[in-house]
């Protein structure tokens, strides 16, 4: 059974609810005040009533103007700060987040865990531990919507977008596409299954044997010829990929970028976009040669090189 729509599965969801209800309360107070004044005045000053009608002064006075402008500006700044501080918290995931790849296509969700386990339209994830979704689309724009976590993020073809969460309540929740993506859009739904960490590892272990992503990526790295240039003993002048992932890279045009999944993806598909300082742009583009699934595997392999190469 799926829990009801407004179920809360994380502490973050609770803070969004507080924000939402605070906004509704503020709006309700303002609407009520305006409404009372409208009704009150239309009765008191109706045609024919003998209420006192003095001529109004031209201006209410400088102090009052400044006072109420400052007060409303302050109220709006406070609301901005409240919302922005919650959104900023969502931008940078904790370093130890468990990474799950999401590939959206008309009309399903394909998910892949780092040990290679694949799922369709079901996302199993542990509670009490940060989980990051690295998402892309095979065709049109979709949107990952996890109402119980109060998270929604567009999923775009040709690039990665991310969300992360730390859930705290095991259960089965909705997962759906929130961007109209074609005739079967309304059926692009699934289930988010949150489990205690023990149940989650038991579930992972019970899945059919799968090669982990990094291992499949390593095989691809060889069969596609990446290793011909990138191996340490290669005759071609190409960067050693050990320790690249998760670290700043200096580019030939002077920019410094962080080597995240999106950067590695672009290195493979659009090698001329970010050329590493000190190297020639000789790497061929693999656009059209590698599928989204294979890119995920190559990225997992490059990421595994980071862990071998450096102590942190
Ligand atoms: C013809 C040789 C060649 C081949 C084949 C090649 N690369 Fe490269 N690669 C380079 C060179 C040279 C650079 C540095 C210049 C640049 O950034 O374009 C580079 C840069 C990169 C970077 C960025 C490295 C950094 O330090 O930031 C990544 C990641 C990468 N390659 C991955 C791959 C993968 C994955 C493949 C196989 C699908 C591959 N390369 C195939 C030559 C090659
Ligand atoms: Cu969709």
Coordinates of C-alpha atoms and ligand atoms in Angstrom, one line a residue:
X1 CA 0.0 0.0 0.0
X2 CA 1.2 3.5 -0.8
X3 CA 0.9 6.0 2.1
X4 CA -1.4 8.9 1.6
X5 CA -0.2 11.8 -0.6
X6 CA 0.7 14.3 2.1
X7 CA 2.8 11.7 4.0
X8 CA 6.1 13.1 5.3
X9 CA 9.2 10.9 5.0
X10 CA 11.9 13.3 6.0
X11 CA 12.6 16.1 8.4
X12 CA 13.2 18.4 5.4
X13 CA 9.6 17.7 4.3
X14 CA 8.4 18.9 7.7
X15 CA 10.3 22.2 7.4
X16 CA 8.8 22.9 4.0
X17 CA 5.3 22.2 5.4
X18 CA 6.0 24.7 8.2
X19 CA 7.0 27.3 5.6
X20 CA 4.0 26.5 3.4
X21 CA 1.5 26.9 6.3
X22 CA 3.2 30.1 7.5
X23 CA 2.8 31.6 4.0
X24 CA -0.9 30.5 3.9
X25 CA -1.4 32.0 7.4
X26 CA 0.1 35.3 6.4
X27 CA -1.9 35.5 3.2
X28 CA -5.1 34.5 5.1
X29 CA -4.5 37.4 7.6
X30 CA -4.0 39.9 4.8
X31 CA -7.0 38.7 2.8
X32 CA -9.2 38.7 6.0
X33 CA -8.1 42.3 6.9
X34 CA -8.8 43.6 3.3
X35 CA -12.1 41.8 3.2
X36 CA -13.3 43.2 6.6
X37 CA -12.4 46.7 5.5
X38 CA -14.2 46.3 2.1
X39 CA -17.4 45.0 3.7
X40 CA -17.2 47.4 6.6
X41 CA -16.8 50.4 4.4
X42 CA -19.4 49.4 1.8
X43 CA -22.0 49.2 4.6
X44 CA -20.9 52.3 6.5
X45 CA -20.5 54.6 3.4
X46 CA -23.3 53.1 1.4
X47 CA -25.4 55.5 -0.7
X48 CA -27.7 57.5 1.5
X49 CA -26.0 56.8 4.8
X50 CA -25.3 59.9 6.9
X51 CA -21.7 58.7 8.0
X52 CA -19.2 61.5 8.5
X53 CA -17.3 62.2 5.2
X54 CA -14.4 64.6 5.7
X55 CA -12.1 65.6 2.8
X56 CA -8.9 63.6 3.0
X57 CA -5.5 65.2 3.5
X58 CA -3.3 65.1 0.3
X59 CA -0.7 62.9 2.1
X60 CA -0.7 60.8 5.3
X61 CA 2.8 62.1 6.3
X62 CA 6.3 61.1 5.5
X63 CA 6.8 58.9 8.7
X64 CA 3.8 56.7 7.9
X65 CA 4.9 56.2 4.3
X66 CA 8.5 55.2 5.3
X67 CA 7.1 53.1 8.2
X68 CA 4.8 50.9 6.2
X69 CA 7.1 50.6 3.2
X70 CA 10.0 49.5 5.5
X71 CA 7.7 47.1 7.4
X72 CA 6.5 45.3 4.3
X73 CA 10.0 45.2 2.8
X74 CA 11.3 43.6 5.9
X75 CA 8.5 41.0 5.9
X76 CA 9.2 40.1 2.3
X77 CA 13.0 39.9 3.0
X78 CA 12.3 37.6 5.9
X79 CA 10.2 35.3 3.7
X80 CA 12.9 35.3 1.1
X81 CA 15.6 34.4 3.6
X82 CA 13.5 31.6 5.0
X83 CA 12.8 30.0 1.6
X84 CA 16.3 30.6 0.3
X85 CA 18.0 29.1 3.3
X86 CA 16.0 25.9 2.9
X87 CA 16.8 25.8 -0.9
X88 CA 20.5 26.4 -0.4
X89 CA 20.6 23.5 2.0
X90 CA 19.4 21.3 -0.8
X91 CA 22.1 22.3 -3.3
X92 CA 25.2 20.7 -1.9
X93 CA 24.9 17.0 -0.9
X94 CA 27.0 15.5 1.9
X95 CA 30.2 13.8 0.6
X96 CA 29.2 10.4 1.8
X97 CA 25.8 10.4 0.0
X98 CA 24.8 7.1 -1.5
X99 CA 24.6 7.7 -5.3
X100 CA 21.7 6.3 -7.4
X101 CA 21.5 7.0 -11.1
X102 CA 18.2 7.8 -12.7
X103 CA 17.4 7.6 -16.4
X104 CA 14.0 8.8 -17.4
X105 CA 12.5 7.8 -20.8
X106 CA 9.1 7.8 -22.4
X107 CA 7.5 6.4 -20.2
X108 CA 9.4 4.9 -17.3
X109 CA 12.1 5.5 -14.7
X110 CA 15.2 3.3 -14.9
X111 CA 17.3 3.3 -11.7
X112 CA 20.7 1.9 -11.0
X113 CA 22.5 1.5 -7.7
X114 CA 26.2 1.8 -7.5
X115 CA 26.7 -2.0 -7.2
X116 CA 24.9 -2.4 -10.5
X117 CA 21.5 -3.4 -9.3
X118 CA 18.8 -2.1 -11.6
X119 CA 15.2 -1.3 -11.0
X120 CA 12.3 0.0 -13.1
X121 CA 9.7 2.4 -11.6
X122 CA 10.8 1.5 -8.1
X123 CA 13.4 3.3 -6.0
X124 CA 14.6 1.4 -2.9
X125 CA 16.6 3.6 -0.6
X126 CA 17.7 3.5 3.0
X127 CA 16.6 5.8 5.8
X128 CA 18.9 7.7 8.0
X129 CA 21.6 8.1 5.3
X130 CA 21.9 10.8 2.6
X131 CA 20.9 9.6 -0.8
X132 CA 21.8 11.5 -4.0
X133 CA 19.9 11.0 -7.3
X134 CA 22.0 11.7 -10.4
X135 CA 19.4 12.1 -13.2
X136 CA 19.2 12.4 -16.9
X137 CA 16.7 11.7 -19.7
X138 CA 16.9 9.7 -22.8
X139 CA 14.4 11.7 -24.7
X140 CA 12.3 14.7 -23.6
X141 CA 12.1 16.7 -20.4
X142 CA 10.7 14.8 -17.4
X143 CA 10.5 15.8 -13.8
X144 CA 11.2 13.6 -10.7
X145 CA 8.6 14.3 -8.1
X146 CA 8.8 12.7 -4.7
X147 CA 6.0 14.3 -2.7
X148 CA 6.7 12.6 0.6
X149 CA 10.1 14.2 0.6
X150 CA 8.8 17.5 -0.9
X151 CA 11.3 17.2 -3.7
X152 CA 10.8 18.0 -7.4
X153 CA 13.5 18.4 -10.0
X154 CA 13.4 18.5 -13.8
X155 CA 15.2 15.7 -15.6
X156 CA 16.7 16.9 -18.8
X157 CA 18.1 15.2 -21.9
X158 CA 21.8 15.9 -22.5
X159 CA 22.8 16.9 -18.9
X160 CA 22.7 15.8 -15.3
X161 CA 20.5 17.3 -12.6
X162 CA 20.7 16.2 -9.0
X163 CA 18.6 16.0 -5.8
X164 CA 19.4 14.5 -2.5
X165 CA 17.6 13.6 0.7
X166 CA 17.9 12.0 4.1
X167 CA 14.7 10.2 4.8
X168 CA 13.7 9.2 8.2
X169 CA 10.4 7.2 7.9
X170 CA 10.4 3.8 6.2
X171 CA 7.4 3.1 4.0
X172 CA 6.1 3.1 0.5
X173 CA 5.5 6.4 -1.2
X174 CA 4.7 8.0 -4.5
X175 CA 7.3 8.6 -7.2
X176 CA 6.0 10.4 -10.4
X177 CA 6.8 12.4 -13.4
X178 CA 5.7 16.0 -12.9
X179 CA 6.4 17.3 -16.4
X180 CA 4.0 16.6 -19.3
X181 CA 6.1 14.3 -21.5
X182 CA 3.8 12.7 -24.0
X183 CA 0.6 10.6 -24.2
X184 CA 1.5 8.1 -21.4
X185 CA 2.8 10.8 -19.1
X186 CA 0.1 10.1 -16.5
X187 CA 1.3 6.5 -16.2
X188 CA 4.9 7.4 -15.6
X189 CA 4.6 6.7 -11.9
X190 CA 6.4 4.4 -9.5
X191 CA 7.1 3.8 -5.9
X192 CA 9.7 5.1 -3.5
X193 CA 10.4 2.4 -1.0
X194 CA 12.2 3.6 2.0
X195 CA 13.8 0.9 4.2
X196 CA 15.8 0.8 7.4
X197 CA 19.5 0.5 6.6
X198 CA 19.5 -3.2 7.6
X199 CA 16.5 -4.0 5.4
X200 CA 18.1 -2.1 2.6
X201 CA 21.4 -4.0 2.6
X202 CA 19.3 -7.3 2.9
X203 CA 17.3 -6.2 -0.2
X204 CA 20.4 -5.2 -2.1
X205 CA 22.1 -8.6 -1.4
X206 CA 19.0 -10.5 -2.5
X207 CA 19.0 -8.9 -6.0
X208 CA 20.2 -10.9 -8.9
X209 CA 24.0 -10.8 -9.3
X210 CA 25.1 -7.8 -11.2
X211 CA 28.5 -6.5 -12.0
X212 CA 29.1 -3.3 -10.2
X213 CA 29.0 -0.2 -12.3
X214 CA 32.7 0.6 -11.9
X215 CA 33.7 -2.9 -13.1
X216 CA 31.5 -2.6 -16.2
X217 CA 32.9 0.9 -16.8
X218 CA 36.5 -0.5 -16.6
X219 CA 35.7 -3.0 -19.4
X220 CA 34.2 -0.2 -21.5
X221 CA 37.2 2.0 -20.8
X222 CA 39.3 -0.6 -22.5
X223 CA 37.0 -1.7 -25.3
X224 CA 36.3 2.0 -26.3
X225 CA 40.0 2.7 -26.4
X226 CA 40.0 5.3 -23.6
X227 CA 42.8 3.4 -21.9
X228 CA 44.9 3.7 -25.1
X229 CA 45.3 7.4 -24.3
X230 CA 44.7 7.6 -20.6
X231 CA 46.8 4.7 -19.3
X232 CA 49.8 5.9 -17.4
X233 CA 52.2 4.2 -19.8
X234 CA 50.5 5.5 -22.9
X235 CA 52.5 7.3 -25.6
X236 CA 49.7 9.9 -26.0
X237 CA 49.9 12.9 -23.7
X238 CA 46.6 12.6 -21.8
X239 CA 45.8 13.2 -18.2
X240 CA 45.9 10.4 -15.6
X241 CA 42.3 10.0 -14.4
X242 CA 43.3 8.9 -10.9
X243 CA 42.0 11.4 -8.3
X244 CA 40.2 13.6 -10.8
X245 CA 36.7 13.0 -9.6
X246 CA 35.5 15.4 -6.9
X247 CA 38.5 17.7 -7.3
X248 CA 39.0 21.1 -9.0
X249 CA 40.5 20.9 -12.5
X250 CA 42.4 23.8 -14.2
X251 CA 41.3 24.3 -17.8
X252 CA 43.3 25.8 -20.6
X253 CA 41.1 28.9 -20.8
X254 CA 41.8 29.7 -17.1
X255 CA 38.6 28.5 -15.6
X256 CA 38.7 26.1 -12.6
X257 CA 35.8 23.6 -12.5
X258 CA 34.8 20.9 -10.1
X259 CA 35.1 17.4 -11.6
X260 CA 31.6 16.1 -10.8
X261 CA 29.5 13.7 -12.9
X262 CA 28.4 16.4 -15.2
X263 CA 32.0 17.4 -15.9
X264 CA 33.0 13.8 -16.7
X265 CA 30.0 13.4 -18.9
X266 CA 30.9 16.5 -20.9
X267 CA 34.5 15.3 -21.1
X268 CA 33.2 12.2 -22.9
X269 CA 30.6 13.8 -25.2
X270 CA 31.9 17.4 -25.7
X271 CA 35.7 17.1 -25.1
X272 CA 36.3 20.5 -26.7
X273 CA 34.1 22.3 -24.2
X274 CA 36.5 21.9 -21.1
X275 CA 40.0 21.3 -22.2
X276 CA 42.4 20.5 -19.4
X277 CA 45.3 23.0 -19.0
X278 CA 48.5 21.7 -20.5
X279 CA 46.9 19.2 -22.9
X280 CA 45.9 19.3 -26.6
X281 CA 42.2 19.0 -27.5
X282 CA 42.8 15.6 -29.3
X283 CA 40.2 13.6 -27.4
X284 CA 37.5 12.5 -29.8
X285 CA 33.8 13.0 -29.0
X286 CA 32.0 9.8 -28.0
X287 CA 28.6 11.4 -28.7
X288 CA 26.4 8.8 -30.5
X289 CA 28.9 6.0 -29.7
X290 CA 28.1 5.6 -26.0
X291 CA 24.6 5.3 -24.5
X292 CA 23.4 7.0 -21.3
X293 CA 23.8 3.7 -19.5
X294 CA 27.4 3.4 -20.6
X295 CA 28.2 6.9 -19.6
X296 CA 27.0 6.1 -16.1
X297 CA 29.3 3.1 -16.1
X298 CA 32.3 5.1 -17.3
X299 CA 31.6 7.8 -14.7
X300 CA 31.4 5.1 -12.0
X301 CA 34.8 3.8 -13.1
X302 CA 36.4 7.3 -13.1
X303 CA 35.0 7.8 -9.7
X304 CA 36.5 4.6 -8.4
X305 CA 39.9 5.7 -9.6
X306 CA 39.5 8.7 -7.3
X307 CA 39.2 6.6 -4.3
X308 CA 42.1 4.4 -5.1
X309 CA 44.3 7.3 -5.9
X310 CA 43.9 9.6 -2.9
X311 CA 43.5 9.3 0.8
X312 CA 40.9 11.5 2.3
Ligands
LIG1 C1 42.9 10.1 -28.5 C2 43.2 10.0 -27.1 C3 42.0 9.9 -26.1 C4 41.0 9.0 -26.0 C5 40.8 7.9 -27.0 C6 40.2 9.4 -24.9 N1 40.7 10.5 -24.3 FE1 40.0 11.4 -22.6 N2 41.3 12.9 -22.8 C7 42.4 13.0 -23.7 C8 43.1 14.2 -23.6 C9 44.3 14.6 -24.4 C10 42.5 14.9 -22.6 C11 42.9 16.3 -22.0 C12 42.4 17.4 -23.0 C13 40.9 17.6 -22.9 O1 40.4 17.8 -21.8 O2 40.3 17.5 -23.9 C14 41.4 14.1 -22.1 C15 40.5 14.4 -21.0 C16 39.6 13.5 -20.4 C17 39.0 13.7 -19.2 C18 39.1 15.0 -18.3 C19 40.3 14.7 -17.4 C20 40.7 15.7 -16.4 O3 41.8 15.6 -15.9 O4 39.9 16.6 -16.1 C21 38.2 12.6 -18.9 C22 37.3 12.4 -17.8 C23 38.4 11.7 -20.1 N3 39.3 12.3 -20.9 C24 37.8 10.5 -20.2 C25 37.9 9.7 -21.3 C26 37.0 8.5 -21.5 C27 36.0 8.0 -20.5 C28 37.4 8.0 -22.7 C29 36.8 6.8 -23.5 C30 35.4 6.9 -23.7 C31 38.5 8.9 -23.2 N4 38.7 9.9 -22.4 C32 39.1 8.7 -24.5 C33 42.7 12.0 -24.7 C34 41.9 10.9 -25.0
LIG2 CU1 7.8 12.0 -17.9

